[in-house]
């Protein structure tokens, strides 16, 4: 059981708090956003809403869920201790800056939770490895220590594909529902269809092999794939990720 604080009670903090429900932790959340904080406190008896300074003072593990520009304004004034374990989920906030803002705390790690973390199975790339992260979320999720800050930032780049890929799935479900008239069944079908493909076999070649198997000449998949290649969709996606390199501190392509 841990005393856990969340600074910044927005979208991702709410998901992380809900992922900890019923496990006996004492959870403090920031007063902002007030509506989300009140919702969490109403839902979970272990949640208390406090000012930021109290969140930090009352917690042993502090999860930073602010936008980076807000973090730069508020974190430096909070009552950090050497014994704090800090977990940042903020993009655009390098570890060196966190070390300065959260001094004298030294156990500081960066990870990338996703909003589905309450259902478990969320990949959590982390640098450096964090006993606090493992202790809180490791039982039900996939903690993936990576070798460097650059590597965790590279994972942020791929995590940025969730919305564009969701856009494609929403388009597919909408197209199907337009013909069947059943939006619920259409979403269920699209979800189950792609879920079936989402268990790589550890070969490092899984996606390429599936693509190969789906490429029967003149087949529906090959026809659609050719169309996507003709408009340069994969190249455009790679260019989009490359466009994030400077922001994420990644080496040039
Ligand atoms: N959303 C995701 O899927 C996701 C995934 C991984 C990482 N992240 C990272 O998580 C961070 C937060 O993202 P988010 O999507 O959760 O954003 P968000 O919903 O906007 O949450 C940020 C929260 O910070 C609050 N805040 C603003 N000023 C504050 C202050 N002075 N003290 C305490 N709280 C304050 C905001 O409250 P108000 O609403 O009252 O302004 C808001 O609730 C970002 O750095 C993002 O990169 C997000």
Short mmCIF file of C-alpha atoms and ligand atoms in Angstrom, two decimals:
data_model
loop_
_atom_site.label_atom_id
_atom_site.label_comp_id
_atom_site.label_asym_id
_atom_site.label_seq_id
_atom_site.Cartn_x
_atom_site.Cartn_y
_atom_site.Cartn_z
CA UNK A 1 0.00 0.00 0.00
CA UNK A 2 1.40 3.39 -0.93
CA UNK A 3 0.69 7.07 -0.47
CA UNK A 4 0.36 8.24 -4.06
CA UNK A 5 -0.17 11.80 -5.29
CA UNK A 6 -1.19 13.08 -8.70
CA UNK A 7 -0.24 16.64 -9.65
CA UNK A 8 -2.59 17.70 -12.44
CA UNK A 9 -5.94 15.92 -12.40
CA UNK A 10 -6.78 15.73 -16.08
CA UNK A 11 -7.48 13.01 -18.62
CA UNK A 12 -4.47 10.77 -18.02
CA UNK A 13 -4.36 11.27 -14.25
CA UNK A 14 -8.02 10.19 -14.02
CA UNK A 15 -7.23 6.99 -15.91
CA UNK A 16 -4.19 6.24 -13.73
CA UNK A 17 -6.15 6.88 -10.52
CA UNK A 18 -8.93 4.57 -11.68
CA UNK A 19 -6.30 1.92 -12.46
CA UNK A 20 -5.37 1.98 -8.75
CA UNK A 21 -8.94 1.64 -7.44
CA UNK A 22 -9.58 -0.77 -4.59
CA UNK A 23 -5.93 -1.63 -3.91
CA UNK A 24 -5.63 0.04 -0.52
CA UNK A 25 -3.52 3.00 -1.62
CA UNK A 26 -3.99 6.47 -0.11
CA UNK A 27 -4.40 8.69 -3.18
CA UNK A 28 -4.20 12.49 -3.26
CA UNK A 29 -5.15 14.41 -6.38
CA UNK A 30 -4.71 18.09 -7.27
CA UNK A 31 -7.67 20.45 -7.06
CA UNK A 32 -7.40 21.11 -10.78
CA UNK A 33 -9.34 20.02 -12.76
CA UNK A 34 -12.00 20.53 -10.04
CA UNK A 35 -14.75 18.56 -11.79
CA UNK A 36 -12.52 15.54 -12.50
CA UNK A 37 -11.06 15.63 -8.97
CA UNK A 38 -14.57 15.68 -7.47
CA UNK A 39 -15.64 12.80 -9.73
CA UNK A 40 -12.68 10.67 -8.63
CA UNK A 41 -13.27 11.45 -4.94
CA UNK A 42 -16.96 10.51 -5.33
CA UNK A 43 -16.06 7.26 -7.10
CA UNK A 44 -13.20 6.10 -4.86
CA UNK A 45 -13.15 6.42 -1.07
CA UNK A 46 -9.33 6.32 -1.08
CA UNK A 47 -9.09 9.59 -3.07
CA UNK A 48 -8.60 12.96 -1.34
CA UNK A 49 -8.53 16.29 -3.21
CA UNK A 50 -5.78 18.67 -2.03
CA UNK A 51 -3.75 21.71 -3.12
CA UNK A 52 -0.60 20.74 -5.09
CA UNK A 53 1.76 21.35 -2.15
CA UNK A 54 -0.27 19.02 0.08
CA UNK A 55 -0.44 16.38 -2.65
CA UNK A 56 3.37 16.33 -2.68
CA UNK A 57 3.81 16.63 1.10
CA UNK A 58 1.36 13.81 1.84
CA UNK A 59 2.67 11.35 -0.79
CA UNK A 60 5.67 9.02 -1.11
CA UNK A 61 5.12 8.51 -4.85
CA UNK A 62 4.17 11.56 -6.93
CA UNK A 63 2.86 11.20 -10.48
CA UNK A 64 3.25 14.31 -12.63
CA UNK A 65 0.34 14.67 -15.06
CA UNK A 66 0.60 18.34 -16.07
CA UNK A 67 1.20 19.89 -19.45
CA UNK A 68 4.94 20.63 -19.55
CA UNK A 69 4.51 24.40 -19.67
CA UNK A 70 2.39 24.27 -16.49
CA UNK A 71 4.90 21.89 -14.90
CA UNK A 72 7.65 24.44 -15.44
CA UNK A 73 5.55 27.05 -13.64
CA UNK A 74 4.43 25.04 -10.61
CA UNK A 75 6.73 22.10 -9.84
CA UNK A 76 9.70 24.11 -8.57
CA UNK A 77 7.65 25.54 -5.67
CA UNK A 78 6.45 22.20 -4.27
CA UNK A 79 7.87 20.56 -1.08
CA UNK A 80 10.05 17.82 -2.60
CA UNK A 81 12.01 15.40 -0.39
CA UNK A 82 14.94 13.10 -1.19
CA UNK A 83 12.70 10.12 -0.39
CA UNK A 84 10.08 10.93 -3.02
CA UNK A 85 9.68 8.65 -6.02
CA UNK A 86 8.55 10.77 -8.96
CA UNK A 87 6.87 9.38 -12.07
CA UNK A 88 6.43 11.86 -14.91
CA UNK A 89 4.09 11.17 -17.83
CA UNK A 90 4.76 14.56 -19.42
CA UNK A 91 5.93 14.88 -23.00
CA UNK A 92 8.28 17.84 -23.64
CA UNK A 93 9.81 17.60 -20.14
CA UNK A 94 13.39 16.23 -20.14
CA UNK A 95 14.75 14.37 -17.11
CA UNK A 96 17.38 17.07 -16.46
CA UNK A 97 14.64 19.68 -16.15
CA UNK A 98 12.63 17.39 -13.86
CA UNK A 99 15.69 16.86 -11.65
CA UNK A 100 16.05 20.63 -11.27
CA UNK A 101 12.33 21.22 -10.65
CA UNK A 102 11.87 18.33 -8.19
CA UNK A 103 15.18 18.63 -6.29
CA UNK A 104 16.16 17.13 -3.91
CA UNK A 105 14.10 14.14 -5.16
CA UNK A 106 16.36 11.89 -7.25
CA UNK A 107 14.22 8.82 -8.01
CA UNK A 108 12.60 10.28 -11.14
CA UNK A 109 11.35 8.27 -14.11
CA UNK A 110 9.41 9.02 -17.29
CA UNK A 111 6.71 6.71 -18.60
CA UNK A 112 3.83 6.78 -21.12
CA UNK A 113 0.48 5.56 -19.76
CA UNK A 114 -2.53 5.43 -22.05
CA UNK A 115 -6.17 6.09 -21.19
CA UNK A 116 -7.04 2.37 -21.26
CA UNK A 117 -4.77 1.65 -18.26
CA UNK A 118 -7.76 0.91 -15.93
CA UNK A 119 -8.56 -2.20 -17.98
CA UNK A 120 -4.93 -3.45 -17.64
CA UNK A 121 -2.55 -4.55 -20.39
CA UNK A 122 -1.19 -1.04 -20.92
CA UNK A 123 2.41 -0.95 -22.18
CA UNK A 124 4.48 1.33 -19.94
CA UNK A 125 7.87 2.08 -21.48
CA UNK A 126 9.91 3.65 -18.68
CA UNK A 127 13.30 5.28 -18.22
CA UNK A 128 15.01 4.80 -15.90
CA UNK A 129 13.39 1.68 -14.47
CA UNK A 130 11.14 2.59 -11.56
CA UNK A 131 10.32 0.38 -8.58
CA UNK A 132 7.48 2.80 -7.81
CA UNK A 133 5.93 2.34 -11.26
CA UNK A 134 6.29 -1.44 -11.07
CA UNK A 135 4.79 -1.50 -7.58
CA UNK A 136 1.75 0.55 -8.58
CA UNK A 137 1.00 -0.70 -12.09
CA UNK A 138 3.26 -3.69 -12.83
CA UNK A 139 0.86 -6.45 -11.80
CA UNK A 140 -1.77 -5.66 -14.44
CA UNK A 141 0.24 -3.82 -17.07
CA UNK A 142 3.41 -4.30 -19.08
CA UNK A 143 6.28 -2.28 -17.57
CA UNK A 144 8.94 -2.02 -20.30
CA UNK A 145 12.21 -0.51 -19.07
CA UNK A 146 14.11 1.05 -21.98
CA UNK A 147 17.82 1.88 -22.32
CA UNK A 148 17.77 5.65 -22.49
CA UNK A 149 15.71 8.81 -22.30
CA UNK A 150 15.95 8.96 -26.10
CA UNK A 151 14.30 5.52 -26.28
CA UNK A 152 11.38 6.51 -24.06
CA UNK A 153 10.90 9.63 -26.16
CA UNK A 154 10.91 7.49 -29.33
CA UNK A 155 8.03 5.52 -27.78
CA UNK A 156 6.19 8.84 -27.25
CA UNK A 157 6.52 9.31 -31.04
CA UNK A 158 4.74 6.02 -31.76
CA UNK A 159 2.15 6.62 -29.01
CA UNK A 160 1.23 9.69 -31.06
CA UNK A 161 -0.16 7.34 -33.70
CA UNK A 162 -3.12 6.30 -31.53
CA UNK A 163 -5.35 9.11 -32.79
CA UNK A 164 -4.61 8.72 -36.53
CA UNK A 165 -5.09 4.95 -36.32
CA UNK A 166 -8.28 5.42 -34.29
CA UNK A 167 -9.44 7.78 -37.05
CA UNK A 168 -9.03 4.96 -39.59
CA UNK A 169 -10.94 2.52 -37.37
CA UNK A 170 -13.73 5.04 -36.78
CA UNK A 171 -13.94 5.55 -40.55
CA UNK A 172 -14.14 1.78 -41.13
CA UNK A 173 -16.84 1.31 -38.46
CA UNK A 174 -18.82 4.26 -39.82
CA UNK A 175 -18.63 2.92 -43.38
CA UNK A 176 -19.80 -0.52 -42.22
CA UNK A 177 -22.62 0.90 -40.09
CA UNK A 178 -23.73 3.03 -43.05
CA UNK A 179 -24.47 -0.22 -44.89
CA UNK A 180 -25.69 -2.46 -42.05
CA UNK A 181 -27.48 0.17 -39.97
CA UNK A 182 -25.92 -1.27 -36.80
CA UNK A 183 -23.26 1.02 -35.36
CA UNK A 184 -22.72 -1.10 -32.22
CA UNK A 185 -22.14 -4.28 -34.20
CA UNK A 186 -19.94 -2.41 -36.67
CA UNK A 187 -17.65 -1.15 -33.87
CA UNK A 188 -17.58 -4.60 -32.29
CA UNK A 189 -16.58 -6.13 -35.62
CA UNK A 190 -13.83 -3.61 -36.33
CA UNK A 191 -12.47 -3.99 -32.79
CA UNK A 192 -12.44 -7.78 -32.90
CA UNK A 193 -11.00 -7.84 -36.43
CA UNK A 194 -7.91 -5.84 -35.56
CA UNK A 195 -7.53 -7.26 -32.04
CA UNK A 196 -6.99 -10.65 -33.67
CA UNK A 197 -3.91 -9.28 -35.40
CA UNK A 198 -2.38 -7.56 -32.42
CA UNK A 199 -0.34 -10.30 -30.74
CA UNK A 200 3.15 -10.26 -32.27
CA UNK A 201 4.89 -13.64 -32.03
CA UNK A 202 8.28 -12.37 -30.87
CA UNK A 203 9.92 -12.84 -34.26
CA UNK A 204 10.42 -9.14 -34.95
CA UNK A 205 8.92 -9.87 -38.38
CA UNK A 206 5.30 -10.44 -37.33
CA UNK A 207 3.70 -7.41 -38.96
CA UNK A 208 5.64 -7.96 -42.21
CA UNK A 209 4.56 -11.62 -42.26
CA UNK A 210 0.88 -10.71 -41.72
CA UNK A 211 1.15 -8.15 -44.50
CA UNK A 212 2.57 -10.80 -46.78
CA UNK A 213 -0.24 -13.20 -45.91
CA UNK A 214 -2.79 -10.47 -46.68
CA UNK A 215 -1.33 -9.64 -50.08
CA UNK A 216 -3.04 -12.13 -52.42
CA UNK A 217 -2.89 -10.48 -55.82
CA UNK A 218 -6.21 -8.91 -56.74
CA UNK A 219 -7.63 -9.62 -53.28
CA UNK A 220 -9.59 -7.03 -51.32
CA UNK A 221 -6.68 -6.35 -48.97
CA UNK A 222 -4.15 -6.03 -51.77
CA UNK A 223 -6.50 -3.67 -53.64
CA UNK A 224 -6.93 -1.42 -50.60
CA UNK A 225 -3.24 -1.58 -49.73
CA UNK A 226 -2.22 -0.56 -53.25
CA UNK A 227 -4.51 2.42 -52.95
CA UNK A 228 -2.94 3.47 -49.66
CA UNK A 229 0.57 3.04 -51.09
CA UNK A 230 -0.40 5.11 -54.15
CA UNK A 231 -1.15 8.10 -51.95
CA UNK A 232 2.06 7.50 -49.98
CA UNK A 233 0.29 6.85 -46.68
CA UNK A 234 3.13 4.88 -44.95
CA UNK A 235 5.73 7.41 -46.15
CA UNK A 236 3.56 10.24 -44.90
CA UNK A 237 3.22 8.53 -41.51
CA UNK A 238 7.00 8.07 -41.30
CA UNK A 239 7.48 11.72 -42.26
CA UNK A 240 5.01 12.71 -39.53
CA UNK A 241 6.98 10.75 -36.92
CA UNK A 242 10.25 12.20 -38.26
CA UNK A 243 8.67 15.62 -37.84
CA UNK A 244 8.46 14.90 -34.09
CA UNK A 245 12.19 14.12 -33.79
CA UNK A 246 13.38 17.61 -32.87
CA UNK A 247 10.57 18.09 -30.33
CA UNK A 248 11.28 14.71 -28.72
CA UNK A 249 15.07 15.15 -28.70
CA UNK A 250 15.59 12.25 -31.12
CA UNK A 251 18.53 12.05 -33.54
CA UNK A 252 17.99 13.24 -37.13
CA UNK A 253 16.81 10.63 -39.64
N1 LIG B 1 -3.90 12.05 -22.44
C1 LIG B 1 -3.07 11.04 -22.74
O1 LIG B 1 -3.45 10.02 -23.36
C2 LIG B 1 -1.61 11.11 -22.31
C3 LIG B 1 -0.83 9.95 -22.43
C4 LIG B 1 0.50 10.00 -22.00
C5 LIG B 1 1.03 11.17 -21.49
N2 LIG B 1 0.25 12.28 -21.41
C6 LIG B 1 0.84 13.51 -20.83
O2 LIG B 1 0.13 13.80 -19.65
C7 LIG B 1 0.14 15.21 -19.42
C8 LIG B 1 -1.29 15.63 -19.17
O3 LIG B 1 -2.06 15.30 -20.30
P1 LIG B 1 -3.65 15.21 -20.22
O4 LIG B 1 -4.11 14.69 -21.52
O5 LIG B 1 -4.04 14.52 -18.98
O6 LIG B 1 -3.98 16.76 -20.15
P2 LIG B 1 -5.17 17.48 -19.38
O7 LIG B 1 -6.40 16.66 -19.41
O8 LIG B 1 -5.21 18.88 -19.91
O9 LIG B 1 -4.62 17.50 -17.88
C9 LIG B 1 -3.78 18.48 -17.35
C10 LIG B 1 -4.41 18.92 -16.06
O10 LIG B 1 -3.55 19.83 -15.40
C11 LIG B 1 -4.40 20.71 -14.68
N3 LIG B 1 -3.70 21.92 -14.25
C12 LIG B 1 -3.54 23.07 -14.93
N4 LIG B 1 -2.86 23.96 -14.16
C13 LIG B 1 -2.61 23.31 -12.98
C14 LIG B 1 -1.95 23.68 -11.79
N5 LIG B 1 -1.38 24.89 -11.63
N6 LIG B 1 -1.88 22.79 -10.80
C15 LIG B 1 -2.43 21.55 -10.92
N7 LIG B 1 -3.07 21.15 -12.03
C16 LIG B 1 -3.15 22.03 -13.05
C17 LIG B 1 -5.51 21.02 -15.67
O11 LIG B 1 -6.61 21.55 -14.95
P3 LIG B 1 -7.67 22.53 -15.69
O12 LIG B 1 -8.50 21.62 -16.55
O13 LIG B 1 -8.43 23.12 -14.55
O14 LIG B 1 -6.87 23.51 -16.49
C18 LIG B 1 -5.76 19.65 -16.26
O15 LIG B 1 -6.75 18.97 -15.56
C19 LIG B 1 0.74 15.85 -20.66
O16 LIG B 1 2.06 16.26 -20.37
C20 LIG B 1 0.74 14.75 -21.69
O17 LIG B 1 1.87 14.81 -22.53
C21 LIG B 1 -1.06 12.27 -21.79
#
